[in-house]
XYZ file of C-alpha atoms in Angstrom:
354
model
C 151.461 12.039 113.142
C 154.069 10.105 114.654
C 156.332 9.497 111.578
C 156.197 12.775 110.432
C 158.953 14.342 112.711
C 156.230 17.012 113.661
C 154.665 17.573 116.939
C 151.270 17.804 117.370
C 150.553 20.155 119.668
C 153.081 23.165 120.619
C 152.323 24.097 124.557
C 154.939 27.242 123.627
C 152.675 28.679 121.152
C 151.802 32.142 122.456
C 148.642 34.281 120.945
C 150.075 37.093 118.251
C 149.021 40.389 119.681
C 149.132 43.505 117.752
C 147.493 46.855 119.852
C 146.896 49.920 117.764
C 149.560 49.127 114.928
C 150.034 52.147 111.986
C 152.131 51.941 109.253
C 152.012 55.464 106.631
C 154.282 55.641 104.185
C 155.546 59.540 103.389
C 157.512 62.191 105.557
C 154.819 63.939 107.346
C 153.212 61.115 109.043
C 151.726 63.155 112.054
C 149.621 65.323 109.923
C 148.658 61.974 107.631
C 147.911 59.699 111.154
C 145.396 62.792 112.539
C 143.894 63.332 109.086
C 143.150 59.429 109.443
C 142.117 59.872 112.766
C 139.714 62.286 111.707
C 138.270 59.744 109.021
C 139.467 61.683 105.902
C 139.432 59.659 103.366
C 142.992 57.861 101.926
C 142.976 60.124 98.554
C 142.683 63.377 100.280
C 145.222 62.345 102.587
C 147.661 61.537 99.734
C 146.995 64.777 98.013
C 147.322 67.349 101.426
C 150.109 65.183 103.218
C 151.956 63.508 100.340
C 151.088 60.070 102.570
C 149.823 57.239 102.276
C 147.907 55.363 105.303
C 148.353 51.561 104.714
C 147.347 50.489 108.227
C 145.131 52.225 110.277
C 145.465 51.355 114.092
C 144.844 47.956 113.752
C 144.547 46.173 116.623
C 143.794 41.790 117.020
C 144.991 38.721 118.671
C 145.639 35.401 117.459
C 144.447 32.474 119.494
C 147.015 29.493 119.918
C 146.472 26.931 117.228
C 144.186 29.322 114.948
C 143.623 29.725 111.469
C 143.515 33.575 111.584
C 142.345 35.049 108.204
C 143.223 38.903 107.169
C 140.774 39.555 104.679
C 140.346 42.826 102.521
C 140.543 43.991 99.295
C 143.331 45.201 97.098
C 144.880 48.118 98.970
C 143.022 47.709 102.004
C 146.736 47.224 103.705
C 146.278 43.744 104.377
C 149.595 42.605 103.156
C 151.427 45.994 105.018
C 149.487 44.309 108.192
C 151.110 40.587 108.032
C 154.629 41.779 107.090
C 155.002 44.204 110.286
C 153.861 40.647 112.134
C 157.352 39.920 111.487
C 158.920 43.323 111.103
C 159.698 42.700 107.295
C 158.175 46.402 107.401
C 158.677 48.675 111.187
C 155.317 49.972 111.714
C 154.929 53.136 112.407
C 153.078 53.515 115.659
C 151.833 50.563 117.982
C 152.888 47.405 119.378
C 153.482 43.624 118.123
C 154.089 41.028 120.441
C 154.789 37.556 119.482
C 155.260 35.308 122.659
C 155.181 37.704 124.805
C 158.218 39.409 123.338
C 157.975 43.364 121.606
C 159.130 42.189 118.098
C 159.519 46.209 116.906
C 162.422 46.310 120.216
C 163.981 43.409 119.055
C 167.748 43.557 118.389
C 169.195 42.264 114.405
C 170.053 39.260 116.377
C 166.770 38.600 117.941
C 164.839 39.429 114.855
C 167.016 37.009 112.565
C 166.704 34.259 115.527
C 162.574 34.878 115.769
C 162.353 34.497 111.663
C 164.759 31.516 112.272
C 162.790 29.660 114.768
C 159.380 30.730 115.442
C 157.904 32.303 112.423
C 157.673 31.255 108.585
C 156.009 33.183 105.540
C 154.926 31.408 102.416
C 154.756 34.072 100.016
C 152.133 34.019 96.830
C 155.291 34.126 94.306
C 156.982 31.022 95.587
C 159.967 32.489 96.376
C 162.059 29.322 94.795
C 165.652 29.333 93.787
C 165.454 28.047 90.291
C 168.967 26.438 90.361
C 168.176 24.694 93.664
C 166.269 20.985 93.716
C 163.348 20.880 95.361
C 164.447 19.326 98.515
C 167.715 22.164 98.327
C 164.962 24.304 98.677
C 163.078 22.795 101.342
C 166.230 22.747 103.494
C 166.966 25.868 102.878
C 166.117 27.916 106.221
C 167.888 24.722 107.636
C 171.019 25.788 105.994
C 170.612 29.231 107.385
C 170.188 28.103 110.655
C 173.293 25.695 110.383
C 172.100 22.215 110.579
C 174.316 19.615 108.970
C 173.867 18.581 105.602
C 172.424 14.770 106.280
C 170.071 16.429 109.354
C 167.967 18.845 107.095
C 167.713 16.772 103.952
C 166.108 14.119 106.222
C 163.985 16.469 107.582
C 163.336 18.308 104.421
C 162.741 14.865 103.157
C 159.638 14.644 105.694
C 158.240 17.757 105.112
C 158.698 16.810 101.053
C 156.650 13.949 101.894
C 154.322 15.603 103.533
C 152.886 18.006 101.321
C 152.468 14.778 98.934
C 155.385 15.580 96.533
C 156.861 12.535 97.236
C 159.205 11.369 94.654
C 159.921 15.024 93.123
C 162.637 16.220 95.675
C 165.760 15.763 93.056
C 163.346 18.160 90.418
C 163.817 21.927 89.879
C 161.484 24.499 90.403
C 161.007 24.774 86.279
C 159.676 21.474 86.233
C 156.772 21.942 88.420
C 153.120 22.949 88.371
C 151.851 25.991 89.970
C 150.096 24.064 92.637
C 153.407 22.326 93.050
C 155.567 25.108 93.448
C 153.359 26.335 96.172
C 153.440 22.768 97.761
C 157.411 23.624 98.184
C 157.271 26.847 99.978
C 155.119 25.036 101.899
C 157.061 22.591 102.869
C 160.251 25.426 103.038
C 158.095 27.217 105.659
C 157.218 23.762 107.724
C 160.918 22.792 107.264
C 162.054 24.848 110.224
C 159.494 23.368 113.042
C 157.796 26.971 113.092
C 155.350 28.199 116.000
C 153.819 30.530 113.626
C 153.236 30.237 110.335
C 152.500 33.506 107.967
C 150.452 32.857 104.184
C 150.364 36.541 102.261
C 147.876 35.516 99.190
C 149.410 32.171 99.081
C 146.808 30.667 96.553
C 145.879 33.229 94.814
C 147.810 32.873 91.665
C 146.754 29.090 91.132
C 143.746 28.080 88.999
C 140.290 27.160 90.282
C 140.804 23.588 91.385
C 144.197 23.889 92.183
C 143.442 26.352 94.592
C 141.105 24.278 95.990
C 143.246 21.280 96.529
C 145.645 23.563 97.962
C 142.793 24.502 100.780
C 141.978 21.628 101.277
C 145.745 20.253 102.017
C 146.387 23.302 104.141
C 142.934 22.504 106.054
C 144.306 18.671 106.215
C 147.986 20.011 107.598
C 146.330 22.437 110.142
C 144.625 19.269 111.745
C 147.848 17.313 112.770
C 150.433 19.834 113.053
C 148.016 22.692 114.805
C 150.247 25.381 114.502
C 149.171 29.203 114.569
C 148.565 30.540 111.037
C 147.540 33.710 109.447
C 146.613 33.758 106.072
C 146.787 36.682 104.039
C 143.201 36.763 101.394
C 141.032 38.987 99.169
C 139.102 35.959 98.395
C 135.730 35.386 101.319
C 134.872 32.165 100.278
C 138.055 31.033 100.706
C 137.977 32.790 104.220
C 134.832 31.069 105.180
C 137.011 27.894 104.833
C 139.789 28.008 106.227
C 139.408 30.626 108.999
C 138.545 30.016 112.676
C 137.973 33.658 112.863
C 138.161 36.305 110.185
C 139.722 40.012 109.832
C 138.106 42.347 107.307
C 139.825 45.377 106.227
C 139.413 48.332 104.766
C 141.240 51.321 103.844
C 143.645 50.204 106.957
C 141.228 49.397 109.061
C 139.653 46.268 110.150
C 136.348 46.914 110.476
C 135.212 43.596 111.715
C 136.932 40.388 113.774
C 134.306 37.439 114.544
C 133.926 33.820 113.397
C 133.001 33.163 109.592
C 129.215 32.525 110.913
C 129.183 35.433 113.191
C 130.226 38.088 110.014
C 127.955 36.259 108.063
C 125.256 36.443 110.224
C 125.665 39.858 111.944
C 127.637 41.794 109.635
C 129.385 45.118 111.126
C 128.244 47.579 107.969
C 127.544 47.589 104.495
C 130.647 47.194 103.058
C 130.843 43.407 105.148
C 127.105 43.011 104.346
C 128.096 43.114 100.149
C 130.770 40.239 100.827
C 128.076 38.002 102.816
C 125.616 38.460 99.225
C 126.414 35.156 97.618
C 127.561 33.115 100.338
C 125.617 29.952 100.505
C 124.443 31.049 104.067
C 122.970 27.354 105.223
C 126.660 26.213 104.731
C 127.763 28.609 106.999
C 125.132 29.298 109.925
C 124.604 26.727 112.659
C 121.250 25.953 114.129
C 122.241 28.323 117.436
C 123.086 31.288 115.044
C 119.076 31.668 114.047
C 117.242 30.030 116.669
C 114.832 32.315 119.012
C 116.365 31.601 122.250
C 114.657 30.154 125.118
C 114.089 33.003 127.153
C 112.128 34.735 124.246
C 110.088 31.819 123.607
C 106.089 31.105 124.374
C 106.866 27.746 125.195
C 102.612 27.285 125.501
C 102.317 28.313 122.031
C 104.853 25.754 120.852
C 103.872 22.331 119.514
C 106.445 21.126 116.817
C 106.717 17.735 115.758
C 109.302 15.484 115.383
C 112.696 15.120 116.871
C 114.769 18.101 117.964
C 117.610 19.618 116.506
C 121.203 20.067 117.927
C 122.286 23.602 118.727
C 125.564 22.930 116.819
C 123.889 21.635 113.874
C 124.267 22.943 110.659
C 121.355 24.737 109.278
C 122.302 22.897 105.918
C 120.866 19.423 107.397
C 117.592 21.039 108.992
C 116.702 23.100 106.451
C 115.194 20.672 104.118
C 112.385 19.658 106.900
C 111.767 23.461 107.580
C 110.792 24.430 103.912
C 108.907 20.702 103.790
C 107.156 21.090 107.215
C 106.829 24.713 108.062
C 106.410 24.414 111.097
C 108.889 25.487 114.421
C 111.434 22.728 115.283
C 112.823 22.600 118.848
C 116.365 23.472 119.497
C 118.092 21.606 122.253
C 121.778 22.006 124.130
C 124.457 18.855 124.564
C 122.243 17.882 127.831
C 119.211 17.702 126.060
C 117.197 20.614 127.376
C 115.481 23.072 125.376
C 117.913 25.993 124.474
C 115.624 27.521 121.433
C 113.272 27.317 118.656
C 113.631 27.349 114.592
C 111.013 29.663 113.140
C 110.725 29.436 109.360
C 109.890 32.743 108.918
C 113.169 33.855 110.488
C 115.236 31.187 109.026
C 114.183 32.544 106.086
C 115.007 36.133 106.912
C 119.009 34.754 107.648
C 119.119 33.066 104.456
C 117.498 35.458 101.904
C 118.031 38.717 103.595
C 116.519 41.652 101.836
């Protein structure tokens, strides 16, 4: 990553912690916040209070480096949640901390010089200027910040380059694609050299394939530049790809935080349990997710063939010689020793539940 202007790891990088964060929208907000408390549901509490609860004490951190997915669906206040990240809305009740620092006691100044330097937000809209040229718009936050004209369009130049629109920085925003609109508020958001980077639905406009691509480059950008991301989603699959760990909401709330194979293996309630349906489970589970553990295992009843399996394996590669074979295969750790054992049976209970 050396030519890219970009460093690859960012020692400042602090996690994102939000503890017991509210936002309600209406006047009498104590009477709405205790009715939520309470766990009456958002439609009576719009009806008696005249309110409406978009985030429900919501509380999370973000890891350094992470791919941090929000997941919900529409109206389960997952947008409401990202944009009081960056106080684009003041939550109501609870705290926000972003390095350390209390963004909701933040000064004008502060809060323009933390959206300046630290944090960017690619929005699912674009957010172009249509009479700007694509790198214009790239070095746009530049120009807010005050760099010199020859300073950002070289960097904006990078970042152009970068998101593989080479060759298309002197275009306007009417003369590109979806996907490469989307490629330019990416490369707006990288521009500024942020510690944090914010996605609300960034994809979800594009077609199919484009959408994939679009994964796929984000996946691709998250392995060199390793910033801190959360990305904004009503789509699982696509949180099962890009997401070290995943946030599902509902009604407010976030009902579950884990890794995409821990929700998909141990689901919270129902309403996670009916996303996890169609997921293509041996894509997701490792061999350590459905293994009987050591301790639980009759070792003198145990006489599989054939080589062992890695506890980090994916189930996907294994599978094949467990529906073949039917018989147990040995689990082992990074030293070798025996850390568990593959029953088919169970296997077979994590993969066709139900």
């Amino acid at each position: 990553m050396a030519d890219s202007g970009i460093r690859p790891e960012r020692s400042s990088i602090r996690p994102i912690s939000a503890s017991g964060v509210w936002k309600v929208f209406g006047r009498r907000v104590a009477d709405a916040m205790q009715m939520a408390r309470d766990n009456v549901d958002q439609s009576t509490i719009l009806a008696e209070s005249g309110c409406v609860v978009a985030v429900k004490d919501a509380s999370f951190e973000v890891n350094r480096g992470e791919v941090f997915v929000v997941m919900g669906l529409s109206g389960s206040g997952k947008s409401t949640l990202i944009r009081c990240l960056s106080r684009l809305i003041d939550a109501t009740a609870g705290t926000v901390l972003i390095d350390g620092r209390d963004v909701g006691e933040m000064s004008d100044d502060e809060l323009r010089d933390l959206r300046r330097h630290t944090i960017s937000m690619v929005f699912q809209n674009y957010g172009l200027f249509p009479h700007r040229r694509v790198i214009d718009n790239v070095a746009f936050g530049l120009e807010v910040r005050g760099e010199e004209k020859e300073e950002r369009y070289q960097t904006a130049t990078k970042m152009i380059e970068l998101v593989g629109l080479d060759g298309w920085a002197d275009k306007y925003p009417e003369q590109l694609s979806g996907g490469m609109k989307q490629r330019v508020g990416l490369a707006r958001a990288l521009a500024v050299d942020p510690e944090i980077l914010l996605f609300d639905e960034p994809f979800s406009a594009l077609d199919p394939l484009i959408r994939r691509d679009m994964q796929d480059e984000l996946l691709g950008l998250q392995e060199r530049l390793h910033c801190t991301m959360v990305f904004i989603t009503h789509d699982f699959s696509e949180a099962l790809k890009i997401g070290d760990r995943i946030a599902i909401m509902r009604s407010g709330a976030i009902v579950q935080v884990g890794t995409p194979e821990e929700i998909v293996a141990h689901p919270a309630d129902d309403y996670v349990r009916d996303f996890t349906l169609d997921v293509p489970r041996h894509k997701v589970l490792s061999v350590g997710a459905v293994m009987a553990p050591a301790e639980s295992v009759d070792w003198a009843g145990v006489h599989p063939e054939g080589e062992p399996v890695a506890v980090s394996a994916s189930l996907e590669g294994v599978l094949p010689r467990l529906l073949t074979e039917g018989e147990p295969v040995v689990v082992v750790d990074d030293k070798g020793g025996r850390c568990g054992v593959l029953e088919p049976a169970v296997v077979s209970r994590y993969l066709w539940p139900g």
